PDB file of C-alpha atoms in Angstrom:
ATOM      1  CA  UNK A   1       1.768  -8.810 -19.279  1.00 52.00           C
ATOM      2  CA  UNK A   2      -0.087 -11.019 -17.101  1.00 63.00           C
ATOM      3  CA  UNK A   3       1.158  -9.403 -13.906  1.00 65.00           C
ATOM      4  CA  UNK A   4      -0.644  -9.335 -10.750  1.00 68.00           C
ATOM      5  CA  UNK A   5      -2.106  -6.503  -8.910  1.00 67.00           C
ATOM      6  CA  UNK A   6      -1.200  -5.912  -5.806  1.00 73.00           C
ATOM      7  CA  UNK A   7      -4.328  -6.743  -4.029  1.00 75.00           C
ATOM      8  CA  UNK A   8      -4.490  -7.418  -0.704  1.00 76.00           C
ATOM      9  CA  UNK A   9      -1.894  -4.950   0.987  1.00 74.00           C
ATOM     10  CA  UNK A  10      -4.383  -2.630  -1.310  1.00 76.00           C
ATOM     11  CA  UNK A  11      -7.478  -3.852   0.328  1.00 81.00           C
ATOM     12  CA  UNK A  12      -5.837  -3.833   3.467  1.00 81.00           C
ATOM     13  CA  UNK A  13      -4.558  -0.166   3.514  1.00 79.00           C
ATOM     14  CA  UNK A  14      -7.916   1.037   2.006  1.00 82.00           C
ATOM     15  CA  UNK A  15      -9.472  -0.862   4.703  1.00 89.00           C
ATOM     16  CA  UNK A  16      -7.889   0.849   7.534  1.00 86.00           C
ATOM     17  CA  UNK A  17      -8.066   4.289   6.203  1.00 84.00           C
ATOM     18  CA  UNK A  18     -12.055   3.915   5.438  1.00 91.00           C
ATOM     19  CA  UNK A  19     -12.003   2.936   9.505  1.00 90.00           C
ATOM     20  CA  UNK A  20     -10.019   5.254  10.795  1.00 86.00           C
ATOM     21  CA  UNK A  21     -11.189   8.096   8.645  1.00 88.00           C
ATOM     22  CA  UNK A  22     -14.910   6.941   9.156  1.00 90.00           C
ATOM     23  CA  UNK A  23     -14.619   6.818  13.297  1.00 88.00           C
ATOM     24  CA  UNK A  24     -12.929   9.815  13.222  1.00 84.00           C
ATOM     25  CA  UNK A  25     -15.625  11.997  10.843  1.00 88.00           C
ATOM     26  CA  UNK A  26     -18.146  10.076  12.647  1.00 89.00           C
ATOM     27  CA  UNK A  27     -17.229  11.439  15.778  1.00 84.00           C
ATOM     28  CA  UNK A  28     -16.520  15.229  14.776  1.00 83.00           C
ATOM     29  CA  UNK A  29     -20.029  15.339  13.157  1.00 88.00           C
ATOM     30  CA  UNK A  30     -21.256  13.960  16.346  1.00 87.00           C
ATOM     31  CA  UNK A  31     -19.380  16.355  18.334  1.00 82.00           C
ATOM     32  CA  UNK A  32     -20.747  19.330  16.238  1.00 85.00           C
ATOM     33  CA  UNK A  33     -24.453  18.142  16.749  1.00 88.00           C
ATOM     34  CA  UNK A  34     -23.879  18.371  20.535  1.00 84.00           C
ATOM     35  CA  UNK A  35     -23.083  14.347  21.325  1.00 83.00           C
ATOM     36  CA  UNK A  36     -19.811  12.952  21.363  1.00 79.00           C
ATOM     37  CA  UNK A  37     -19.446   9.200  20.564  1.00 84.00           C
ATOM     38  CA  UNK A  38     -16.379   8.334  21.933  1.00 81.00           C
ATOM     39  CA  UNK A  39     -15.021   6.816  19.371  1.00 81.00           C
ATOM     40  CA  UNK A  40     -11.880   9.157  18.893  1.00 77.00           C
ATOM     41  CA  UNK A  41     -10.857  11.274  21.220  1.00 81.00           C
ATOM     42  CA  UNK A  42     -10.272  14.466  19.519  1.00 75.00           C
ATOM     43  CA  UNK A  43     -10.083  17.150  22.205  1.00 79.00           C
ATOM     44  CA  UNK A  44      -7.249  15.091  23.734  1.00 83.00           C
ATOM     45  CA  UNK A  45      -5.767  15.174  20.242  1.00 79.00           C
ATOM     46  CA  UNK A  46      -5.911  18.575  19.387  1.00 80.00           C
ATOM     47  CA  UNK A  47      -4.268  19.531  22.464  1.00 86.00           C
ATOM     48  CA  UNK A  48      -1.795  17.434  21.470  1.00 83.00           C
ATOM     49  CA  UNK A  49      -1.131  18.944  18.530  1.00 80.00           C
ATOM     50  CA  UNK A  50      -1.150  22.446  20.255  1.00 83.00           C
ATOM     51  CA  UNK A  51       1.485  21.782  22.490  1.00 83.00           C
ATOM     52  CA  UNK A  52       3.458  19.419  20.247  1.00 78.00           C
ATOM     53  CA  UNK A  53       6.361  21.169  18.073  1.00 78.00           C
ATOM     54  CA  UNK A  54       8.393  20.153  15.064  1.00 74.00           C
ATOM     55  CA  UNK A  55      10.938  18.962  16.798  1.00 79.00           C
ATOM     56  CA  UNK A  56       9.329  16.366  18.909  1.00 74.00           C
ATOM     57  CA  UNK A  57       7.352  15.065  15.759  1.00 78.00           C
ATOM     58  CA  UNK A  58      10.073  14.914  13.499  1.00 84.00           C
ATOM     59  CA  UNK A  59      10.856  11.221  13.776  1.00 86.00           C
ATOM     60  CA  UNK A  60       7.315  10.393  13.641  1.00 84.00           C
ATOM     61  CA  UNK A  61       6.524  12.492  10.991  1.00 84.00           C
ATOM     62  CA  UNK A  62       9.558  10.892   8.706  1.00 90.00           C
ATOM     63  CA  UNK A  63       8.378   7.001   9.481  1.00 92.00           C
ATOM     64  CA  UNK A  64       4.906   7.935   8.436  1.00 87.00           C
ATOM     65  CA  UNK A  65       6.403  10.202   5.316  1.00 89.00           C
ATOM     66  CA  UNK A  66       8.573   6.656   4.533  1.00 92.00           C
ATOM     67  CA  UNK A  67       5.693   4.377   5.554  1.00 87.00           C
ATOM     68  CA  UNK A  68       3.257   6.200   2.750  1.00 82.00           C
ATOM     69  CA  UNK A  69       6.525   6.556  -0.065  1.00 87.00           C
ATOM     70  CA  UNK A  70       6.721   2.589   0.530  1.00 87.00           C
ATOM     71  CA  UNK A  71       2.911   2.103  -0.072  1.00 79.00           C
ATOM     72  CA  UNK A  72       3.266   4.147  -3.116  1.00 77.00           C
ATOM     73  CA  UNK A  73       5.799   1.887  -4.532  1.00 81.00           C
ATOM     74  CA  UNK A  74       4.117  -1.212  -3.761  1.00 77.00           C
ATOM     75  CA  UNK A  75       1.105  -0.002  -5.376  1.00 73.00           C
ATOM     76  CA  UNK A  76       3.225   0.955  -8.592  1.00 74.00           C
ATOM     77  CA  UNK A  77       5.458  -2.248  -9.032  1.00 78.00           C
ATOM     78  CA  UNK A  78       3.401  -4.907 -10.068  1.00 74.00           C
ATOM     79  CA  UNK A  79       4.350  -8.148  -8.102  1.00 72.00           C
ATOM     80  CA  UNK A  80       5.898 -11.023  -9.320  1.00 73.00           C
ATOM     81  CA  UNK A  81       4.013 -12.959 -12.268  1.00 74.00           C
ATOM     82  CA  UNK A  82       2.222 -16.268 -11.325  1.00 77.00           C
ATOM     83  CA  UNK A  83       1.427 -17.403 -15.529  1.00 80.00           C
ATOM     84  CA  UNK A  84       4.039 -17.790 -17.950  1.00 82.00           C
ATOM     85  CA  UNK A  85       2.067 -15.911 -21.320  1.00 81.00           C
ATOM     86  CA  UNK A  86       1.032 -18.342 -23.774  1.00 84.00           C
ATOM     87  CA  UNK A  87       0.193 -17.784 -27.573  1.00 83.00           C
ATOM     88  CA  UNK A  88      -3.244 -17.300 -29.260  1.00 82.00           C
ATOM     89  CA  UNK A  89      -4.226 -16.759 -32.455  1.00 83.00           C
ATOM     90  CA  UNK A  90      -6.520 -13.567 -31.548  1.00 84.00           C
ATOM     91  CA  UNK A  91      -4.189 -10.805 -30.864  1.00 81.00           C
ATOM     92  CA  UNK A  92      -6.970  -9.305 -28.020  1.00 84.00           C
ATOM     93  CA  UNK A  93      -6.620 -12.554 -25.674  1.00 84.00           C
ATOM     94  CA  UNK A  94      -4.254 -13.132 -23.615  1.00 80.00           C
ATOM     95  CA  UNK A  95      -4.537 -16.274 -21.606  1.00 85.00           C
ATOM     96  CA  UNK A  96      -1.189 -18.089 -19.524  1.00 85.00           C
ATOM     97  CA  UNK A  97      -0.472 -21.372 -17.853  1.00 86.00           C
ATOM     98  CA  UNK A  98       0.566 -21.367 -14.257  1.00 86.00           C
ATOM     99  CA  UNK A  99       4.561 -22.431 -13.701  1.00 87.00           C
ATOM    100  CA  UNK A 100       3.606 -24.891 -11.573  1.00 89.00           C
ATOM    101  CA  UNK A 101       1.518 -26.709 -14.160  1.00 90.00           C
ATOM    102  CA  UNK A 102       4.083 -25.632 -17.273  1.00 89.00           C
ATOM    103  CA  UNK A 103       6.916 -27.996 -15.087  1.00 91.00           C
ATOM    104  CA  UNK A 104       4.432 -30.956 -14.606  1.00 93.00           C
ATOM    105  CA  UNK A 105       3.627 -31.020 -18.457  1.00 91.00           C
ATOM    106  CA  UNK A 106       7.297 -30.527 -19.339  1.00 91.00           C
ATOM    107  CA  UNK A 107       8.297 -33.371 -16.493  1.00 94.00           C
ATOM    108  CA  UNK A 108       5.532 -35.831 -17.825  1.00 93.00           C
ATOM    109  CA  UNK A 109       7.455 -35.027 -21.414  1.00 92.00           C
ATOM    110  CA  UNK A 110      10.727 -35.557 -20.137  1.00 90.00           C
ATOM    111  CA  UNK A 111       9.676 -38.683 -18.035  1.00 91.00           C
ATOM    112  CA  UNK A 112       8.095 -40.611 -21.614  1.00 91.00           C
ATOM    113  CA  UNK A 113      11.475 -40.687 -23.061  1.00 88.00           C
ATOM    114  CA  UNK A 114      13.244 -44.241 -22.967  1.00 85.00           C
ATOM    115  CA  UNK A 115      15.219 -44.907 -19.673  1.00 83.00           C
ATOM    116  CA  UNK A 116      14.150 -42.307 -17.923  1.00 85.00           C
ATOM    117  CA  UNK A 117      13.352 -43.302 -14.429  1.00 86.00           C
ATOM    118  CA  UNK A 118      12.707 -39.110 -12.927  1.00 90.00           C
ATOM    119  CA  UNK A 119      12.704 -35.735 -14.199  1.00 91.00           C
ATOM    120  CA  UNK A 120      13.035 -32.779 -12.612  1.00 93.00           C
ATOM    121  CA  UNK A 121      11.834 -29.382 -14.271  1.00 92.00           C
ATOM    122  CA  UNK A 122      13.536 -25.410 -13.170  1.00 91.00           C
ATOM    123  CA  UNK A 123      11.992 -22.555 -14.851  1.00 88.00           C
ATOM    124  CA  UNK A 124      15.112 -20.058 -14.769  1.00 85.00           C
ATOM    125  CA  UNK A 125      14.480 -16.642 -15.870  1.00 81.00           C
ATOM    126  CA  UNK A 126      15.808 -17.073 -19.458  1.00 85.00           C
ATOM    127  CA  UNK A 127      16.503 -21.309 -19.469  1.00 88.00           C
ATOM    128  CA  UNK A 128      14.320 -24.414 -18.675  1.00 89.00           C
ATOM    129  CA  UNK A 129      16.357 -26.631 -16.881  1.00 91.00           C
ATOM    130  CA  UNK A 130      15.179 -30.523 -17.076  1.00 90.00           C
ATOM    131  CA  UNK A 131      17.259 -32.720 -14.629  1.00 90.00           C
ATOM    132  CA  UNK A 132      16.570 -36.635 -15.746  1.00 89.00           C
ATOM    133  CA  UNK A 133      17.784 -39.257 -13.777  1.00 88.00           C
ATOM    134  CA  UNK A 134      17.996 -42.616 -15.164  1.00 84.00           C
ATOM    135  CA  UNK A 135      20.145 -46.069 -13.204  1.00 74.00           C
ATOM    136  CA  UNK A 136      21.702 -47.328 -16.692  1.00 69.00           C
ATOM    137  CA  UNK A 137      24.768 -46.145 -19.287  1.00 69.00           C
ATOM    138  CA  UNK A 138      22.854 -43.818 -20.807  1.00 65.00           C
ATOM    139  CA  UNK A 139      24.356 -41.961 -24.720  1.00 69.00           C
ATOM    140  CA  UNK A 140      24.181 -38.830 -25.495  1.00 73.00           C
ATOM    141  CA  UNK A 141      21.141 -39.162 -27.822  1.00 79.00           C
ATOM    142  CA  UNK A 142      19.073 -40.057 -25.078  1.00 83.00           C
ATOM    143  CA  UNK A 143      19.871 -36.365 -23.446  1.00 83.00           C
ATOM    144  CA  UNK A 144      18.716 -34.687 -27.154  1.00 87.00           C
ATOM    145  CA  UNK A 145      15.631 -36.988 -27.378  1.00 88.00           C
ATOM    146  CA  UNK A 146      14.436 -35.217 -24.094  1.00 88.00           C
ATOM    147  CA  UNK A 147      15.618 -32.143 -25.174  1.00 88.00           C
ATOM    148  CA  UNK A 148      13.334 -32.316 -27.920  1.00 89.00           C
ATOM    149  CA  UNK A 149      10.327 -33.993 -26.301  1.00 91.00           C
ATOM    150  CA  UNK A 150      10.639 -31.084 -24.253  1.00 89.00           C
ATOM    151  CA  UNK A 151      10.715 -28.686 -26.980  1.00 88.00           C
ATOM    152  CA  UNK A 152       8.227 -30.220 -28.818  1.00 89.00           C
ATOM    153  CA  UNK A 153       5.804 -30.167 -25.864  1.00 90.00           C
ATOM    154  CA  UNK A 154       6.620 -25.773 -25.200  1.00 87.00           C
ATOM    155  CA  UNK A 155       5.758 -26.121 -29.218  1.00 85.00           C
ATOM    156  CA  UNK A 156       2.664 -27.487 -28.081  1.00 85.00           C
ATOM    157  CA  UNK A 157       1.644 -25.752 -25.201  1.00 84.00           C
ATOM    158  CA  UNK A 158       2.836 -22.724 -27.084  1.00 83.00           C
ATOM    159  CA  UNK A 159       4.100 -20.742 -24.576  1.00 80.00           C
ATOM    160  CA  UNK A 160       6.143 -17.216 -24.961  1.00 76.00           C
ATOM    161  CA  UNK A 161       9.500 -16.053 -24.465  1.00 70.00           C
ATOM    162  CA  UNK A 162      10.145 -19.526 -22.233  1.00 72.00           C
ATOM    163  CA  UNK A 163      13.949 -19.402 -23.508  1.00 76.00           C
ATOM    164  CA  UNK A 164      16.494 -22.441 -24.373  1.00 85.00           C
ATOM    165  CA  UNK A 165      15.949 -25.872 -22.609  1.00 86.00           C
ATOM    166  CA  UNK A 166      18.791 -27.621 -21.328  1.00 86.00           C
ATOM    167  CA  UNK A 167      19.348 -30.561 -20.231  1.00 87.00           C
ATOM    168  CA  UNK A 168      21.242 -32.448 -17.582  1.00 85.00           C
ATOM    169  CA  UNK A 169      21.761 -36.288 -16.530  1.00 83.00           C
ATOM    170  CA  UNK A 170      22.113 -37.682 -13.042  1.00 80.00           C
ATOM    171  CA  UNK A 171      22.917 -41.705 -12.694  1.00 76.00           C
ATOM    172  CA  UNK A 172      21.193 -43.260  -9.751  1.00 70.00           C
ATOM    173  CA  UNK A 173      23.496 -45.106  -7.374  1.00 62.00           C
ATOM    174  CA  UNK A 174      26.566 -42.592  -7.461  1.00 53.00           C
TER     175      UNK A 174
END
């Protein structure tokens, strides 16, 4: 859900075969009506190929073989999600909030809590880790009454599958 495609090493391959496969049928269709372009040069090429054996190509032949198994793969695996998926009431949208923006919201939350000076948000894999920092003696309940303004503000937001918040205290001056 909400992953990206992988667009611009698509583009970019696509790209370079439409080139190289355009100069080069460009240039035989040329050749056949009598005028070379120039482009490619194909007669040096096919020589090549006439006098080149199996041997001699086999390297070659095995980075290109690895070079096209690897483009393959990147085209398969979607890359790394940029929204964290958040909750509607219509089943058919789907709609997300960027991580970037999901930590400021959950900072400002953390930062509105009494004697709080700083926050610091860490969207883990399976935990939200909020970092306060605050100069004074500072209880426990001050620790659960972020915990829960950050909860309550995921509630809000109503994001999916975000995991457990935890929280952790740093005192200024130490």
């Amino acid at each position: 859900m909400l992953r990206p495609a992988r667009t611009v090493p698509g583009v970019t391959v696509a790209l370079t075969l439409v080139g190289g496969l355009g100069a080069t049928a460009a240039e035989i269709v040329s050749g056949l009506l009598g005028a070379t372009l120039g482009w490619v040069p194909v007669n040096e090429l096919v020589e090549l190929a006439g006098k080149t054996t199996w041997p001699e190509a086999e390297a070659t032949a095995l980075f290109l073989a690895g070079l096209g198994v690897l483009m393959l793969l990147l085209a398969a695996v979607p890359g790394r999600t940029r929204l964290v998926p958040v909750e509607t009431s219509d089943p058919l949208i789907v709609i997300g909030i960027t991580r970037a923006g999901l930590r400021r919201t959950l900072r400002a939350a953390a930062q509105q809590v009494a004697g709080v000076d700083k926050a610091r948000v860490r969207l883990r894999p399976r935990t939200i880790e909020v970092t306060v920092m605050t100069g004074e003696e500072t209880p426990g309940s001050m620790l659960r009454q972020v915990g829960t303004a950050v909860g309550d503000r995921l509630t809000g937001v109503g994001t999916l599958g975000t995991g457990e918040v935890v929280v952790r205290l740093r005192r200024k001056g130490m």
